[in-house]
GROMACS .gro file of C-alpha atoms in nm:
model
  477
    1MET     CA    1   0.010   0.054   0.043
    2LYS     CA    2   0.163   0.399  -0.072
    3ARG     CA    3   0.228   0.585   0.168
    4ARG     CA    4  -0.093   0.843   0.003
    5ASP     CA    5  -0.322   0.561   0.040
    6PHE     CA    6  -0.253   0.513   0.305
    7LEU     CA    7  -0.353   0.805   0.511
    8LYS     CA    8  -0.675   0.798   0.329
    9VAL     CA    9  -0.760   0.430   0.483
   10ALA     CA   10  -0.642   0.578   0.820
   11LEU     CA   11  -0.846   0.873   0.798
   12ALA     CA   12  -1.103   0.699   0.610
   13GLY     CA   13  -1.271   0.674   0.999
   14ALA     CA   14  -1.305   1.005   1.084
   15ALA     CA   15  -1.671   1.048   0.838
   16GLY     CA   16  -1.914   1.184   1.038
   17LEU     CA   17  -1.678   1.364   1.277
   18ALA     CA   18  -1.605   1.712   1.272
   19VAL     CA   19  -1.404   1.805   0.970
   20PRO     CA   20  -1.390   2.213   1.025
   21ALA     CA   21  -1.474   2.391   0.665
   22LEU     CA   22  -1.234   2.499   0.430
   23PRO     CA   23  -1.052   2.831   0.391
   24LEU     CA   24  -1.273   3.077   0.249
   25ARG     CA   25  -0.966   3.253   0.032
   26PRO     CA   26  -0.881   2.935  -0.262
   27ALA     CA   27  -0.535   2.896  -0.262
   28PHE     CA   28  -0.522   2.962  -0.736
   29ALA     CA   29  -0.183   2.935  -0.917
   30GLY     CA   30  -0.051   3.262  -0.923
   31GLN     CA   31  -0.263   3.450  -0.620
   32SER     CA   32   0.015   3.648  -0.425
   33GLY     CA   33  -0.172   3.867  -0.248
   34GLY     CA   34   0.141   4.016  -0.118
   35GLN     CA   35   0.208   3.717   0.061
   36ALA     CA   36   0.570   3.596   0.133
   37PRO     CA   37   0.669   3.376  -0.093
   38LEU     CA   38   0.774   3.003  -0.060
   39GLY     CA   39   0.930   2.824  -0.289
   40ILE     CA   40   0.959   2.396  -0.292
   41VAL     CA   41   1.265   2.371  -0.508
   42ARG     CA   42   1.509   2.069  -0.662
   43ARG     CA   43   1.887   2.171  -0.587
   44THR     CA   44   2.242   2.029  -0.575
   45ILE     CA   45   2.460   1.881  -0.301
   46GLU     CA   46   2.802   1.744  -0.314
   47VAL     CA   47   2.816   1.473  -0.040
   48ASN     CA   48   3.091   1.224   0.028
   49GLY     CA   49   3.231   1.392  -0.302
   50LYS     CA   50   2.944   1.365  -0.563
   51ALA     CA   51   2.640   1.561  -0.674
   52ALA     CA   52   2.304   1.479  -0.545
   53SER     CA   53   1.962   1.563  -0.611
   54VAL     CA   54   1.783   1.695  -0.377
   55PHE     CA   55   1.479   1.904  -0.229
   56GLY     CA   56   1.446   2.226  -0.068
   57LEU     CA   57   1.290   2.496   0.035
   58ARG     CA   58   1.423   2.829   0.033
   59ARG     CA   59   1.326   3.158   0.043
   60ALA     CA   60   1.292   3.469  -0.204
   61ASP     CA   61   1.632   3.549  -0.130
   62GLY     CA   62   1.755   3.177  -0.199
   63ALA     CA   63   1.775   3.155   0.234
   64PRO     CA   64   1.584   2.793   0.371
   65GLY     CA   65   1.303   2.798   0.585
   66LEU     CA   66   1.083   3.015   0.732
   67ARG     CA   67   1.184   3.267   1.026
   68LEU     CA   68   0.871   3.418   1.191
   69ARG     CA   69   0.799   3.635   1.423
   70ALA     CA   70   0.525   3.548   1.750
   71GLY     CA   71   0.200   3.664   1.696
   72ASP     CA   72   0.220   3.772   1.353
   73ALA     CA   73   0.029   3.546   1.102
   74PHE     CA   74   0.173   3.307   0.851
   75ASN     CA   75   0.132   3.476   0.597
   76VAL     CA   76   0.248   3.208   0.249
   77LEU     CA   77   0.275   3.128  -0.071
   78LEU     CA   78   0.363   2.780  -0.120
   79ARG     CA   79   0.505   2.737  -0.471
   80ASN     CA   80   0.586   2.395  -0.616
   81GLU     CA   81   0.887   2.440  -0.823
   82THR     CA   82   0.954   2.092  -0.964
   83ALA     CA   83   0.807   1.887  -1.146
   84GLU     CA   84   0.669   1.640  -0.880
   85PRO     CA   85   0.419   1.699  -0.699
   86THR     CA   86   0.416   1.724  -0.281
   87ILE     CA   87   0.201   1.866  -0.002
   88ILE     CA   88   0.434   2.019   0.307
   89HIS     CA   89   0.350   1.998   0.699
   90TRP     CA   90   0.442   2.255   0.979
   91HIS     CA   91   0.533   2.085   1.196
   92GLY     CA   92   0.516   2.211   1.544
   93LEU     CA   93   0.227   2.484   1.458
   94THR     CA   94  -0.127   2.424   1.516
   95PRO     CA   95  -0.298   2.617   1.244
   96PRO     CA   96  -0.728   2.520   1.149
   97TRP     CA   97  -0.684   2.129   1.007
   98PRO     CA   98  -0.762   2.196   0.645
   99ASN     CA   99  -0.389   2.398   0.674
  100ASP     CA  100  -0.202   2.097   0.828
  101GLY     CA  101  -0.048   1.990   0.481
  102VAL     CA  102  -0.133   1.549   0.487
  103ALA     CA  103  -0.210   1.457   0.126
  104ASP     CA  104  -0.598   1.497   0.113
  105ALA     CA  105  -0.673   1.635   0.473
  106PRO     CA  106  -0.851   1.731   0.357
  107LEU     CA  107  -0.630   1.949   0.021
  108SER     CA  108  -0.492   1.715  -0.243
  109LEU     CA  109  -0.093   1.717  -0.310
  110ILE     CA  110  -0.015   2.039  -0.480
  111ALA     CA  111   0.069   1.955  -0.885
  112ALA     CA  112   0.458   2.066  -1.062
  113GLY     CA  113   0.392   2.421  -1.122
  114THR     CA  114   0.127   2.534  -0.894
  115ASP     CA  115   0.066   2.761  -0.523
  116ARG     CA  116  -0.080   2.739  -0.208
  117ALA     CA  117  -0.199   3.046  -0.026
  118TYR     CA  118  -0.217   2.997   0.380
  119ASP     CA  119  -0.335   3.277   0.668
  120PHE     CA  120  -0.359   3.103   0.970
  121PRO     CA  121  -0.157   3.272   1.364
  122VAL     CA  122   0.131   3.135   1.353
  123GLY     CA  123   0.093   3.219   1.747
  124LYS     CA  124   0.374   3.199   2.034
  125PRO     CA  125   0.791   3.191   1.971
  126GLY     CA  126   0.981   2.876   1.935
  127THR     CA  127   1.083   2.611   1.695
  128HIS     CA  128   0.933   2.420   1.490
  129TRP     CA  129   1.032   2.292   1.143
  130MET     CA  130   0.891   2.240   0.814
  131HIS     CA  131   0.888   1.874   0.555
  132ALA     CA  132   0.746   1.748   0.338
  133HIS     CA  133   0.436   1.439   0.449
  134THR     CA  134   0.570   1.250   0.145
  135LEU     CA  135   0.833   0.953   0.113
  136GLN     CA  136   1.030   1.316  -0.052
  137GLU     CA  137   1.087   1.360   0.269
  138GLN     CA  138   1.363   1.148   0.246
  139ALA     CA  139   1.551   1.368   0.017
  140LEU     CA  140   1.612   1.636   0.219
  141LEU     CA  141   1.241   1.792   0.136
  142ALA     CA  142   1.252   2.015   0.475
  143ALA     CA  143   1.360   2.315   0.637
  144PRO     CA  144   1.373   2.540   0.964
  145LEU     CA  145   1.039   2.731   1.054
  146ILE     CA  146   1.124   2.980   1.325
  147VAL     CA  147   0.922   3.160   1.564
  148TYR     CA  148   1.114   3.483   1.730
  149ASN     CA  149   1.018   3.671   2.027
  150PRO     CA  150   1.130   4.025   1.956
  151ASP     CA  151   1.111   4.115   2.287
  152ASP     CA  152   1.414   3.899   2.358
  153LYS     CA  153   1.696   4.084   2.387
  154ARG     CA  154   1.939   3.876   2.529
  155ASP     CA  155   2.315   3.954   2.345
  156GLU     CA  156   2.293   3.600   2.245
  157GLN     CA  157   2.423   3.492   1.842
  158GLU     CA  158   2.149   3.241   1.705
  159ILE     CA  159   2.212   2.897   1.513
  160VAL     CA  160   2.022   2.675   1.397
  161ILE     CA  161   2.104   2.291   1.284
  162LEU     CA  162   1.896   2.081   1.048
  163LEU     CA  163   2.035   1.740   1.129
  164HIS     CA  164   1.971   1.516   0.790
  165ASP     CA  165   2.054   1.072   0.752
  166PHE     CA  166   2.094   1.017   0.351
  167SER     CA  167   2.109   0.822   0.109
  168PHE     CA  168   2.175   0.777  -0.324
  169SER     CA  169   1.929   0.584  -0.320
  170SER     CA  170   1.555   0.657  -0.325
  171PRO     CA  171   1.348   0.659  -0.071
  172GLU     CA  172   1.116   0.368  -0.326
  173GLU     CA  173   1.406   0.195  -0.331
  174LEU     CA  174   1.539   0.235   0.065
  175LEU     CA  175   1.126   0.130   0.196
  176ALA     CA  176   1.105  -0.203  -0.116
  177GLY     CA  177   1.446  -0.274   0.099
  178LEU     CA  178   1.308  -0.287   0.390
  179LYS     CA  179   1.029  -0.504   0.305
  180GLY     CA  180   1.165  -0.704   0.115
  181LYS     CA  181   1.434  -0.829   0.294
  182ASN     CA  182   1.340  -1.124   0.499
  183ALA     CA  183   0.976  -1.120   0.243
  184GLY     CA  184   0.847  -1.525   0.299
  185GLY     CA  185   0.860  -1.544   0.682
  186THR     CA  186   0.689  -1.311   0.968
  187MET     CA  187   0.756  -1.293   1.322
  188PRO     CA  188   0.495  -1.081   1.515
  189MET     CA  189   0.709  -0.806   1.747
  190GLY     CA  190   0.561  -0.768   2.072
  191GLN     CA  191   0.383  -1.106   2.092
  192GLY     CA  192   0.691  -1.305   2.216
  193GLY     CA  193   0.827  -1.323   1.893
  194MET     CA  194   1.198  -1.196   1.877
  195ASP     CA  195   1.388  -1.111   1.524
  196MET     CA  196   1.740  -1.238   1.496
  197SER     CA  197   1.710  -1.030   1.122
  198GLY     CA  198   1.884  -0.794   1.200
  199GLY     CA  199   1.642  -0.634   0.872
  200ALA     CA  200   1.827  -0.377   0.585
  201GLY     CA  201   2.083  -0.301   0.773
  202ASN     CA  202   1.993  -0.274   1.072
  203THR     CA  203   2.181  -0.201   1.399
  204MET     CA  204   2.129  -0.480   1.635
  205ALA     CA  205   2.125  -0.339   2.048
  206GLY     CA  206   2.136  -0.684   2.203
  207MET     CA  207   1.895  -0.739   2.414
  208ASP     CA  208   1.622  -0.511   2.576
  209ASP     CA  209   1.505  -0.555   3.002
  210GLY     CA  210   1.327  -0.778   2.865
  211GLY     CA  211   1.568  -1.005   2.748
  212MET     CA  212   1.474  -0.945   2.351
  213ALA     CA  213   1.687  -0.865   2.111
  214THR     CA  214   1.619  -0.479   2.043
  215ASP     CA  215   1.686  -0.291   1.690
  216ILE     CA  216   1.850   0.039   1.651
  217ASN     CA  217   1.892   0.183   1.302
  218ASP     CA  218   1.712   0.015   1.043
  219ILE     CA  219   1.854   0.204   0.751
  220ASP     CA  220   2.254   0.254   0.734
  221TYR     CA  221   2.224   0.580   0.531
  222ASP     CA  222   2.536   0.689   0.327
  223ALA     CA  223   2.618   1.019   0.529
  224TYR     CA  224   2.469   1.194   0.777
  225LEU     CA  225   2.491   1.573   0.773
  226ALA     CA  226   2.411   1.910   0.949
  227ASN     CA  227   2.266   2.160   0.741
  228ASP     CA  228   2.330   1.969   0.371
  229ARG     CA  229   2.724   1.858   0.482
  230THR     CA  230   2.899   1.647   0.670
  231LEU     CA  231   3.166   1.662   0.865
  232ASP     CA  232   3.410   1.620   0.600
  233ASP     CA  233   3.385   1.992   0.548
  234PRO     CA  234   3.131   2.150   0.816
  235GLU     CA  235   2.957   2.464   0.811
  236VAL     CA  236   3.185   2.657   1.077
  237VAL     CA  237   3.008   2.926   1.273
  238SER     CA  238   3.237   3.234   1.341
  239MET     CA  239   3.190   3.355   1.688
  240GLU     CA  240   3.309   3.628   1.932
  241ALA     CA  241   3.517   3.506   2.210
  242GLY     CA  242   3.345   3.496   2.503
  243GLY     CA  243   3.000   3.474   2.374
  244ARG     CA  244   2.637   3.270   2.375
  245ALA     CA  245   2.486   3.091   2.139
  246ARG     CA  246   2.148   2.959   2.146
  247LEU     CA  247   2.111   2.685   1.948
  248ARG     CA  248   1.844   2.578   1.751
  249ILE     CA  249   1.849   2.202   1.689
  250ILE     CA  250   1.621   2.015   1.465
  251ASN     CA  251   1.674   1.591   1.461
  252GLY     CA  252   1.498   1.636   1.053
  253ALA     CA  253   1.641   1.262   1.001
  254THR     CA  254   1.407   1.043   0.915
  255ALA     CA  255   1.501   0.762   1.082
  256THR     CA  256   1.775   0.817   1.273
  257ALA     CA  257   1.805   0.932   1.607
  258PHE     CA  258   2.092   1.135   1.765
  259THR     CA  259   2.288   1.266   2.074
  260ILE     CA  260   2.367   1.569   2.070
  261ASP     CA  261   2.715   1.612   2.234
  262LEU     CA  262   2.860   1.963   2.280
  263GLY     CA  263   3.219   1.816   2.381
  264GLU     CA  264   3.392   2.050   2.662
  265LEU     CA  265   3.110   2.283   2.653
  266GLU     CA  266   2.807   2.221   2.866
  267GLY     CA  267   2.498   2.390   2.766
  268GLU     CA  268   2.169   2.456   2.917
  269LEU     CA  269   1.901   2.300   2.767
  270ILE     CA  270   1.626   2.588   2.721
  271ALA     CA  271   1.331   2.414   2.526
  272VAL     CA  272   1.187   2.131   2.414
  273ASP     CA  273   0.955   2.120   2.094
  274GLY     CA  274   0.976   2.463   2.056
  275GLN     CA  275   0.808   2.496   2.435
  276ASP     CA  276   1.042   2.629   2.762
  277ILE     CA  277   1.093   2.396   3.040
  278GLU     CA  278   1.356   2.528   3.350
  279PRO     CA  279   1.680   2.442   3.252
  280VAL     CA  280   1.896   2.139   3.184
  281LYS     CA  281   2.225   2.202   3.234
  282ASP     CA  282   2.484   1.826   3.059
  283ARG     CA  283   2.715   1.755   2.775
  284ARG     CA  284   2.464   1.572   2.653
  285PHE     CA  285   2.177   1.606   2.505
  286PRO     CA  286   1.935   1.291   2.317
  287MET     CA  287   1.723   1.351   2.029
  288THR     CA  288   1.480   1.145   1.870
  289MET     CA  289   1.327   1.210   1.478
  290GLY     CA  290   1.052   1.515   1.477
  291GLN     CA  291   1.245   1.682   1.785
  292ARG     CA  292   1.388   1.990   1.901
  293ILE     CA  293   1.586   2.078   2.159
  294ASP     CA  294   1.659   2.450   2.227
  295VAL     CA  295   2.046   2.497   2.437
  296ARG     CA  296   2.208   2.754   2.508
  297VAL     CA  297   2.607   2.782   2.519
  298GLN     CA  298   2.873   3.030   2.652
  299LEU     CA  299   3.202   2.972   2.452
  300PRO     CA  300   3.534   3.025   2.716
  301ARG     CA  301   3.713   3.352   2.644
  302GLU     CA  302   4.015   3.187   2.434
  303SER     CA  303   4.101   3.136   2.102
  304ARG     CA  304   3.968   2.725   1.989
  305SER     CA  305   3.719   2.591   1.836
  306PHE     CA  306   3.477   2.379   1.948
  307PRO     CA  307   3.268   2.044   1.774
  308ILE     CA  308   2.894   2.054   1.815
  309LEU     CA  309   2.812   1.713   1.767
  310ALA     CA  310   2.459   1.482   1.695
  311LEU     CA  311   2.630   1.102   1.710
  312ARG     CA  312   2.379   0.840   1.551
  313GLU     CA  313   2.235   0.599   1.833
  314GLY     CA  314   2.410   0.330   1.887
  315SER     CA  315   2.668   0.322   1.604
  316ARG     CA  316   2.976   0.554   1.559
  317GLU     CA  317   2.848   0.784   1.251
  318ARG     CA  318   2.849   1.116   1.354
  319THR     CA  319   2.799   1.464   1.215
  320GLY     CA  320   2.749   1.792   1.344
  321ILE     CA  321   2.917   2.169   1.305
  322VAL     CA  322   3.176   2.432   1.445
  323LEU     CA  323   3.187   2.705   1.677
  324ARG     CA  324   3.502   2.937   1.592
  325PRO     CA  325   3.587   3.235   1.736
  326ALA     CA  326   3.797   3.464   1.546
  327GLY     CA  327   4.139   3.321   1.504
  328ALA     CA  328   4.096   3.016   1.552
  329THR     CA  329   4.163   2.717   1.333
  330VAL     CA  330   3.902   2.422   1.287
  331THR     CA  331   4.088   2.026   1.280
  332LYS     CA  332   3.952   1.770   1.080
  333LEU     CA  333   3.723   1.594   1.260
  334ALA     CA  334   3.647   1.218   1.187
  335THR     CA  335   3.318   1.118   1.087
  336THR     CA  336   3.240   0.848   1.256
  337ALA     CA  337   3.367   0.820   1.714
  338ASP     CA  338   3.600   0.536   1.846
  339VAL     CA  339   3.311   0.375   2.058
  340ASP     CA  340   2.852   0.324   1.991
  341ALA     CA  341   2.707   0.668   2.022
  342PRO     CA  342   2.430   0.562   2.346
  343VAL     CA  343   2.105   0.451   2.289
  344LEU     CA  344   1.835   0.688   2.356
  345ASP     CA  345   1.558   0.631   2.665
  346LEU     CA  346   1.400   0.800   2.893
  347MET     CA  347   1.630   0.941   3.120
  348LEU     CA  348   1.604   1.296   2.993
  349GLU     CA  349   1.277   1.245   2.943
  350ALA     CA  350   1.117   1.232   3.333
  351GLN     CA  351   1.380   1.483   3.387
  352LEU     CA  352   1.176   1.741   3.229
  353ARG     CA  353   0.928   1.965   3.381
  354ALA     CA  354   0.720   2.250   3.129
  355ILE     CA  355   0.794   2.652   3.208
  356GLU     CA  356   0.390   2.667   3.111
  357PRO     CA  357   0.261   2.302   3.220
  358LEU     CA  358  -0.180   2.229   3.083
  359ALA     CA  359  -0.442   2.284   3.365
  360SER     CA  360  -0.423   2.110   3.608
  361ARG     CA  361  -0.801   1.875   3.624
  362PRO     CA  362  -0.931   1.530   3.577
  363ALA     CA  363  -0.920   1.364   3.243
  364ASP     CA  364  -1.245   1.333   3.031
  365LYS     CA  365  -1.116   1.095   2.786
  366THR     CA  366  -0.877   0.835   2.844
  367PHE     CA  367  -0.733   0.537   2.554
  368ASP     CA  368  -0.432   0.311   2.535
  369MET     CA  369  -0.233   0.279   2.261
  370ALA     CA  370  -0.026   0.020   2.160
  371LEU     CA  371   0.294   0.032   1.959
  372THR     CA  372   0.268  -0.275   1.754
  373GLY     CA  373   0.503  -0.417   1.483
  374ASP     CA  374   0.634  -0.713   1.209
  375MET     CA  375   1.054  -0.610   1.179
  376VAL     CA  376   1.100  -0.905   0.956
  377ALA     CA  377   0.780  -0.832   0.753
  378TYR     CA  378   0.798  -0.418   0.798
  379ARG     CA  379   0.444  -0.431   0.942
  380TRP     CA  380   0.417  -0.173   1.226
  381GLY     CA  381   0.061  -0.023   1.336
  382LEU     CA  382  -0.120   0.177   1.659
  383GLN     CA  383  -0.376   0.014   1.752
  384THR     CA  384  -0.631   0.175   1.945
  385ASN     CA  385  -0.969   0.025   2.181
  386PRO     CA  386  -1.174   0.266   2.138
  387PRO     CA  387  -1.097   0.432   1.847
  388LEU     CA  388  -0.967   0.719   1.948
  389VAL     CA  389  -1.168   1.070   1.890
  390VAL     CA  390  -1.236   1.313   2.115
  391ASP     CA  391  -1.564   1.585   2.239
  392PRO     CA  392  -1.410   1.928   2.193
  393GLY     CA  393  -1.281   2.112   2.540
  394ASP     CA  394  -1.209   1.724   2.641
  395ARG     CA  395  -0.882   1.635   2.825
  396VAL     CA  396  -0.835   1.358   2.757
  397GLU     CA  397  -0.459   1.123   2.820
  398VAL     CA  398  -0.347   0.839   2.625
  399MET     CA  399  -0.106   0.540   2.703
  400LEU     CA  400   0.130   0.501   2.451
  401ARG     CA  401   0.259   0.142   2.525
  402ASN     CA  402   0.514   0.018   2.254
  403THR     CA  403   0.501  -0.349   2.236
  404SER     CA  404   0.721  -0.354   1.987
  405MET     CA  405   1.171  -0.426   1.917
  406MET     CA  406   1.262  -0.141   1.771
  407ALA     CA  407   1.178   0.284   1.894
  408HIS     CA  408   0.896   0.504   1.781
  409PRO     CA  409   0.863   0.857   1.770
  410MET     CA  410   0.465   0.983   1.847
  411HIS     CA  411   0.399   1.269   1.709
  412LEU     CA  412   0.053   1.443   1.741
  413HIS     CA  413  -0.023   1.727   1.492
  414GLY     CA  414  -0.270   2.013   1.527
  415HIS     CA  415  -0.167   1.996   1.908
  416HIS     CA  416   0.099   2.009   2.204
  417PHE     CA  417   0.058   1.767   2.503
  418GLN     CA  418   0.219   1.740   2.757
  419VAL     CA  419   0.412   1.390   2.942
  420VAL     CA  420   0.196   1.333   3.230
  421ALA     CA  421   0.333   0.945   3.334
  422ILE     CA  422   0.655   0.730   3.224
  423ASP     CA  423   0.594   0.378   3.279
  424GLY     CA  424   0.275   0.423   3.442
  425ARG     CA  425   0.440   0.676   3.735
  426ARG     CA  426   0.293   1.039   3.675
  427LEU     CA  427   0.497   1.323   3.686
  428PRO     CA  428   0.489   1.615   3.561
  429GLY     CA  429   0.663   1.604   3.235
  430ALA     CA  430   0.752   1.820   2.906
  431VAL     CA  431   0.464   1.980   2.675
  432ARG     CA  432   0.564   1.884   2.345
  433ASP     CA  433   0.466   1.765   2.017
  434THR     CA  434   0.716   1.447   1.932
  435VAL     CA  435   0.777   1.161   2.229
  436LEU     CA  436   1.012   0.863   2.169
  437LEU     CA  437   0.837   0.490   2.299
  438PRO     CA  438   1.211   0.317   2.426
  439PRO     CA  439   1.040  -0.079   2.303
  440ASN     CA  440   0.851  -0.279   2.613
  441ARG     CA  441   0.813   0.093   2.787
  442SER     CA  442   0.498   0.379   2.788
  443VAL     CA  443   0.393   0.727   2.859
  444THR     CA  444   0.122   0.864   2.894
  445ILE     CA  445   0.060   1.186   2.778
  446ALA     CA  446  -0.253   1.484   2.820
  447VAL     CA  447  -0.450   1.682   2.517
  448ASP     CA  448  -0.645   1.985   2.543
  449ALA     CA  449  -0.894   1.874   2.279
  450VAL     CA  450  -0.921   2.282   2.125
  451ASN     CA  451  -0.811   2.252   1.703
  452PRO     CA  452  -1.122   2.036   1.590
  453GLY     CA  453  -0.994   1.785   1.299
  454PRO     CA  454  -0.903   1.437   1.197
  455TRP     CA  455  -0.576   1.546   1.256
  456ALA     CA  456  -0.252   1.289   1.180
  457PHE     CA  457  -0.143   1.076   1.475
  458HIS     CA  458   0.216   0.841   1.388
  459CYS     CA  459   0.503   0.720   1.465
  460HIS     CA  460   0.804   0.991   1.286
  461HIS     CA  461   1.016   0.708   1.122
  462LEU     CA  462   0.900   0.750   0.788
  463TYR     CA  463   0.934   0.449   0.643
  464HIS     CA  464   0.663   0.277   1.003
  465MET     CA  465   0.474   0.554   0.885
  466ALA     CA  466   0.456   0.444   0.553
  467THR     CA  467   0.374   0.099   0.646
  468GLY     CA  468   0.088   0.152   0.910
  469MET     CA  469   0.206   0.314   1.188
  470MET     CA  470   0.015   0.663   1.162
  471SER     CA  471  -0.359   0.691   1.334
  472THR     CA  472  -0.600   0.996   1.346
  473PHE     CA  473  -0.699   1.203   1.676
  474ALA     CA  474  -1.041   1.260   1.570
  475TYR     CA  475  -1.340   1.488   1.682
  476ARG     CA  476  -1.682   1.407   1.732
  477ALA     CA  477  -1.822   1.632   1.560
   0.00000   0.00000   0.00000
């Protein structure tokens, strides 16, 4: 089943539920209305010494992505300048449902050579991003979407880092490889089965807490990128010695989690998924696919360069950028480390506390969602009983239970939620839109149903989503 066809099936259950009316302003090709243009383009980058054709999202001046002011309107004309139809999701924003950017939910893909107008409130400041809600995301159809606070007068440099995993193979070839690697047999995960196949270029993580073999990475990529570059030729950012920076780091990878390694610098984690948290100081911070972190760093008053590295989960590959004060030299950095990077867990998640948590109130509705998978057949799913249907104004709690042997970053469109329990232990956690579910773990999220529509709720591992791990968070009419 194609990715787009699966979404139609997933949303079919929303029939008869609350579906907001489409915007009164149609999106006709050539109508700008003074809106800021944003182009979906084809471009060429160099990876491992070879030219690669990828997608991009570019402003009129050629800069990637968008930088908007909190409180303003998202007044954008999205132009598809490529030869392929596509659609863009505004990850982290909470627009009215018709603007969400998922194919046929309710708007169709944007045809080649046409455009679509958007006009809705941007909302609060935060680090967000935008990306194709198709397999084109793998071909770097993604860019930062930064909403800044005009009242923030801190003397600090803003540095945006977009991480990605890259393959010279097409996403269709990668998906076919995952599906075909072990064709002919199945071994369900979460039902007593143990996947010893290794998948497609799979990294095995040994044993989990239940004595089962777990899988970390099911694709070995050709390269890992930070702002389109590898560590063979990293981006070097000029700073003042003793200067302070706010690192806005976005994990735009399709199937790779990272640990951010600040090296000699101690960082202060101040926001996750664009939502402020009580600061947490450390030198390493994990982040799964779809997540964003804001980290404040202070450079010492000396002329030395400082790499900011992203370590591939459970492996030795790495990427990153370099902070360089004036006059400092930049030492050559290897693309692989001497030891494997950590496997992500929920230790940091359990420490996070929101600056603006949800109001304290009991849940009106509770749901249990099982994350299921069959690694050998490469089928993934979400099972909720009863179906996840809410009424406007509800406080909703959803227990997410990962019964599979791979981790899943779960993302809810159109809302922000608060983490309120890990493995059944209650806590006043962070507010965010994407949360990690390691194998055999559970996370309970609370969300206020204040944005009607049949919203996508899915794993942000692109190939898990494309093979079944998508559902809806729907409203009753």
